[in-house]
């Protein structure tokens, strides 16, 4: 039985920030002016039990031009080996540099959603809905197909210890972290 008589603030400091963190770093791919372009998107989440994704996009992003033109995009999960490329894609705009040159680009079923071969996991998505949030847009995409490196698979299941995702502490110190050890083979059972 829990106790109810200690003030909430006893060991808690009240904050106003969103603490749903850490989240994986993802590279959002679009075809802009006939060239693949990639940007880091940190505010991203699966939605509708994984059938859709939800992400936040500033309207000023170069990425947005291709996303609205083709109504398709990709999400690519880089491993920590791609830290240098992540830093470029998260700080330099496709208006100023050619980010397609950083990677081996490939296309799937959608033809206008460029993906990154060096990223162990890729998803191609079609734009489903755009929510207007002033300076930002909330982008909802339907996952059409996904691709996984064979050497990151254990049977048909992805072993994230082989993916080595970069994890971003958005609600914390805004640093990157790496995934820890597996605790359970089958949570919830
Ligand atoms: C860790 C991290 C997370 C980011 N998350 C987002 C995000 O969720 N939405 C967004 O619009 N920009 C985000 N950015 C910024 C863009 O990645 C950055 O401005 C990029 O250069 C835009 O590229 P573009 O101009 O070619 O579209 C993030 C950057 C970093 C480093």
Coordinates of C-alpha atoms and ligand atoms in Angstrom, one line a residue:
X1 CA 0.0 0.0 0.0
X2 CA 1.5 3.4 -1.0
X3 CA 1.5 6.5 1.2
X4 CA -0.3 9.6 0.2
X5 CA 0.7 12.2 2.8
X6 CA 4.1 13.3 1.5
X7 CA 4.1 16.5 -0.5
X8 CA 4.8 15.9 -4.2
X9 CA 7.7 18.3 -4.1
X10 CA 9.6 16.5 -1.3
X11 CA 12.0 14.9 -3.7
X12 CA 10.7 16.5 -6.9
X13 CA 11.5 19.8 -8.5
X14 CA 8.7 21.2 -10.7
X15 CA 9.8 21.7 -14.3
X16 CA 8.0 22.9 -17.4
X17 CA 9.9 20.9 -20.0
X18 CA 8.8 17.8 -21.8
X19 CA 10.5 14.9 -20.2
X20 CA 9.6 12.2 -22.7
X21 CA 13.2 11.4 -23.5
X22 CA 15.6 10.0 -24.6
X23 CA 14.6 9.4 -28.2
X24 CA 16.6 7.9 -31.1
X25 CA 18.2 10.2 -33.6
X26 CA 16.6 9.8 -37.0
X27 CA 17.6 11.2 -40.4
X28 CA 14.6 12.5 -42.3
X29 CA 15.1 12.0 -46.1
X30 CA 13.3 13.9 -48.8
X31 CA 13.8 14.6 -52.5
X32 CA 14.3 18.4 -52.8
X33 CA 14.9 19.9 -56.2
X34 CA 15.7 16.4 -57.6
X35 CA 18.4 15.7 -55.0
X36 CA 18.2 13.6 -51.9
X37 CA 18.4 15.7 -48.7
X38 CA 18.6 14.6 -45.1
X39 CA 18.1 16.3 -41.8
X40 CA 18.2 15.2 -38.2
X41 CA 14.8 14.9 -36.6
X42 CA 14.8 14.4 -32.9
X43 CA 11.1 15.1 -32.1
X44 CA 9.7 11.9 -33.7
X45 CA 7.5 9.1 -32.5
X46 CA 5.7 6.0 -33.7
X47 CA 1.9 6.5 -33.8
X48 CA -1.2 4.4 -34.2
X49 CA 0.8 1.4 -32.8
X50 CA 3.5 1.8 -35.4
X51 CA 1.5 2.1 -38.5
X52 CA 2.2 5.8 -38.6
X53 CA 5.0 8.1 -37.5
X54 CA 4.6 11.6 -36.1
X55 CA 7.3 14.3 -36.2
X56 CA 7.9 18.0 -35.7
X57 CA 9.2 20.1 -38.6
X58 CA 10.1 23.8 -38.6
X59 CA 8.5 25.4 -41.6
X60 CA 11.7 27.1 -42.6
X61 CA 13.5 23.7 -43.2
X62 CA 14.7 23.1 -46.7
X63 CA 13.5 19.5 -46.2
X64 CA 9.9 20.8 -46.1
X65 CA 10.0 21.8 -49.8
X66 CA 10.5 18.2 -51.0
X67 CA 8.2 16.7 -48.4
X68 CA 5.2 18.9 -49.6
X69 CA 6.0 18.5 -53.3
X70 CA 6.2 14.7 -53.4
X71 CA 4.2 13.9 -50.2
X72 CA 6.7 11.2 -49.4
X73 CA 9.7 11.0 -47.0
X74 CA 12.0 8.4 -45.4
X75 CA 13.2 7.9 -41.8
X76 CA 16.7 6.4 -41.5
X77 CA 18.2 5.3 -38.2
X78 CA 21.9 5.9 -38.2
X79 CA 24.3 3.9 -36.0
X80 CA 27.0 5.6 -33.9
X81 CA 29.5 5.0 -36.7
X82 CA 27.7 7.9 -38.6
X83 CA 28.2 10.5 -35.9
X84 CA 30.1 12.8 -38.2
X85 CA 27.3 12.7 -40.8
X86 CA 24.7 13.1 -38.1
X87 CA 26.4 16.3 -37.0
X88 CA 26.4 17.6 -40.6
X89 CA 22.8 16.7 -41.3
X90 CA 21.7 18.4 -38.0
X91 CA 23.5 21.6 -38.5
X92 CA 23.9 22.3 -42.2
X93 CA 21.1 23.0 -44.6
X94 CA 20.5 21.5 -48.0
X95 CA 20.2 25.1 -49.3
X96 CA 24.0 25.4 -48.7
X97 CA 25.5 22.0 -49.1
X98 CA 24.8 18.8 -51.0
X99 CA 24.0 16.2 -48.2
X100 CA 23.3 13.5 -50.8
X101 CA 27.1 13.2 -51.3
X102 CA 27.5 12.0 -47.7
X103 CA 25.7 8.7 -48.3
X104 CA 24.9 5.9 -50.8
X105 CA 21.3 6.7 -51.6
X106 CA 18.6 4.2 -52.5
X107 CA 14.9 4.1 -53.3
X108 CA 12.2 1.7 -52.5
X109 CA 8.6 1.4 -53.6
X110 CA 7.7 5.1 -53.4
X111 CA 10.5 6.3 -55.7
X112 CA 10.6 9.8 -54.2
X113 CA 11.7 8.9 -50.7
X114 CA 15.5 8.6 -50.7
X115 CA 17.0 6.3 -48.1
X116 CA 20.5 5.9 -46.7
X117 CA 22.2 2.5 -47.3
X118 CA 24.7 3.1 -44.5
X119 CA 21.8 3.4 -41.9
X120 CA 20.9 -0.1 -40.6
X121 CA 17.2 0.7 -40.5
X122 CA 15.1 2.6 -43.1
X123 CA 11.4 3.3 -43.5
X124 CA 9.6 4.9 -46.5
X125 CA 6.5 6.8 -45.6
X126 CA 3.8 8.7 -47.4
X127 CA 2.6 12.0 -46.0
X128 CA -0.8 11.5 -44.4
X129 CA -1.6 14.7 -42.6
X130 CA 0.0 18.0 -41.7
X131 CA -0.9 19.9 -38.6
X132 CA -0.2 23.6 -38.4
X133 CA 1.6 24.7 -35.2
X134 CA 2.7 28.2 -36.2
X135 CA 6.4 28.1 -36.8
X136 CA 6.2 24.3 -36.9
X137 CA 4.3 21.6 -38.6
X138 CA 3.2 18.3 -37.1
X139 CA 3.8 15.7 -39.8
X140 CA 2.0 12.4 -39.8
X141 CA 3.3 9.8 -42.2
X142 CA 2.1 6.3 -43.0
X143 CA 4.8 3.7 -43.0
X144 CA 4.7 2.0 -46.4
X145 CA 7.8 -0.3 -46.2
X146 CA 10.7 -0.7 -43.9
X147 CA 14.2 -2.1 -44.5
X148 CA 16.7 -3.6 -42.1
X149 CA 20.4 -4.6 -42.5
X150 CA 20.5 -8.4 -42.5
X151 CA 23.4 -8.4 -40.0
X152 CA 21.2 -6.5 -37.5
X153 CA 18.5 -9.2 -37.6
X154 CA 18.1 -12.2 -35.2
X155 CA 15.7 -14.3 -37.3
X156 CA 13.1 -11.7 -38.3
X157 CA 13.6 -9.6 -35.1
X158 CA 15.9 -6.6 -35.0
X159 CA 18.7 -6.8 -32.4
X160 CA 19.2 -3.1 -31.5
X161 CA 22.5 -3.9 -29.9
X162 CA 23.8 -4.5 -33.4
X163 CA 22.1 -1.3 -34.8
X164 CA 23.9 0.8 -32.2
X165 CA 21.4 3.7 -32.4
X166 CA 22.3 7.2 -31.3
X167 CA 20.0 8.3 -28.5
X168 CA 19.2 12.0 -27.9
X169 CA 18.4 13.3 -24.4
X170 CA 16.0 16.0 -25.6
X171 CA 14.4 16.4 -22.2
X172 CA 17.7 16.3 -20.4
X173 CA 21.2 17.7 -21.3
X174 CA 20.6 17.4 -25.0
X175 CA 23.6 15.1 -25.4
X176 CA 23.8 11.9 -27.3
X177 CA 23.9 8.5 -25.6
X178 CA 24.2 4.9 -26.6
X179 CA 21.9 2.0 -25.8
X180 CA 22.6 -0.1 -22.8
X181 CA 22.3 -3.9 -22.1
X182 CA 19.2 -6.0 -22.7
X183 CA 17.4 -6.7 -19.4
X184 CA 14.6 -9.1 -20.5
X185 CA 14.3 -11.4 -23.5
X186 CA 10.5 -10.9 -23.5
X187 CA 9.1 -8.0 -21.4
X188 CA 5.7 -8.3 -20.0
X189 CA 5.7 -12.1 -19.6
Ligands
LIG1 C1 19.7 16.5 -32.2 C2 18.9 17.3 -33.2 C3 17.5 17.2 -33.3 C4 16.8 18.0 -34.2 N1 15.4 17.8 -34.3 C5 14.8 18.6 -35.2 C6 13.3 18.4 -35.3 O1 12.7 17.6 -34.6 N2 12.7 19.2 -36.2 C7 13.3 20.2 -37.0 O2 12.6 20.9 -37.7 N3 14.6 20.3 -36.9 C8 15.4 19.6 -36.0 N4 16.8 19.7 -36.0 C9 17.4 20.7 -36.8 C10 17.7 20.2 -38.3 O3 18.2 18.9 -38.3 C11 18.7 21.2 -39.0 O4 18.2 22.5 -38.9 C12 19.0 20.8 -40.4 O5 20.2 21.5 -40.8 C13 17.9 21.1 -41.4 O6 18.3 20.7 -42.7 P1 17.6 21.2 -44.0 O7 17.7 22.8 -44.0 O8 18.5 20.7 -45.1 O9 16.2 20.8 -44.1 C14 17.5 18.9 -35.1 C15 18.9 19.0 -35.0 C16 19.6 18.2 -34.1 C17 21.1 18.3 -34.0

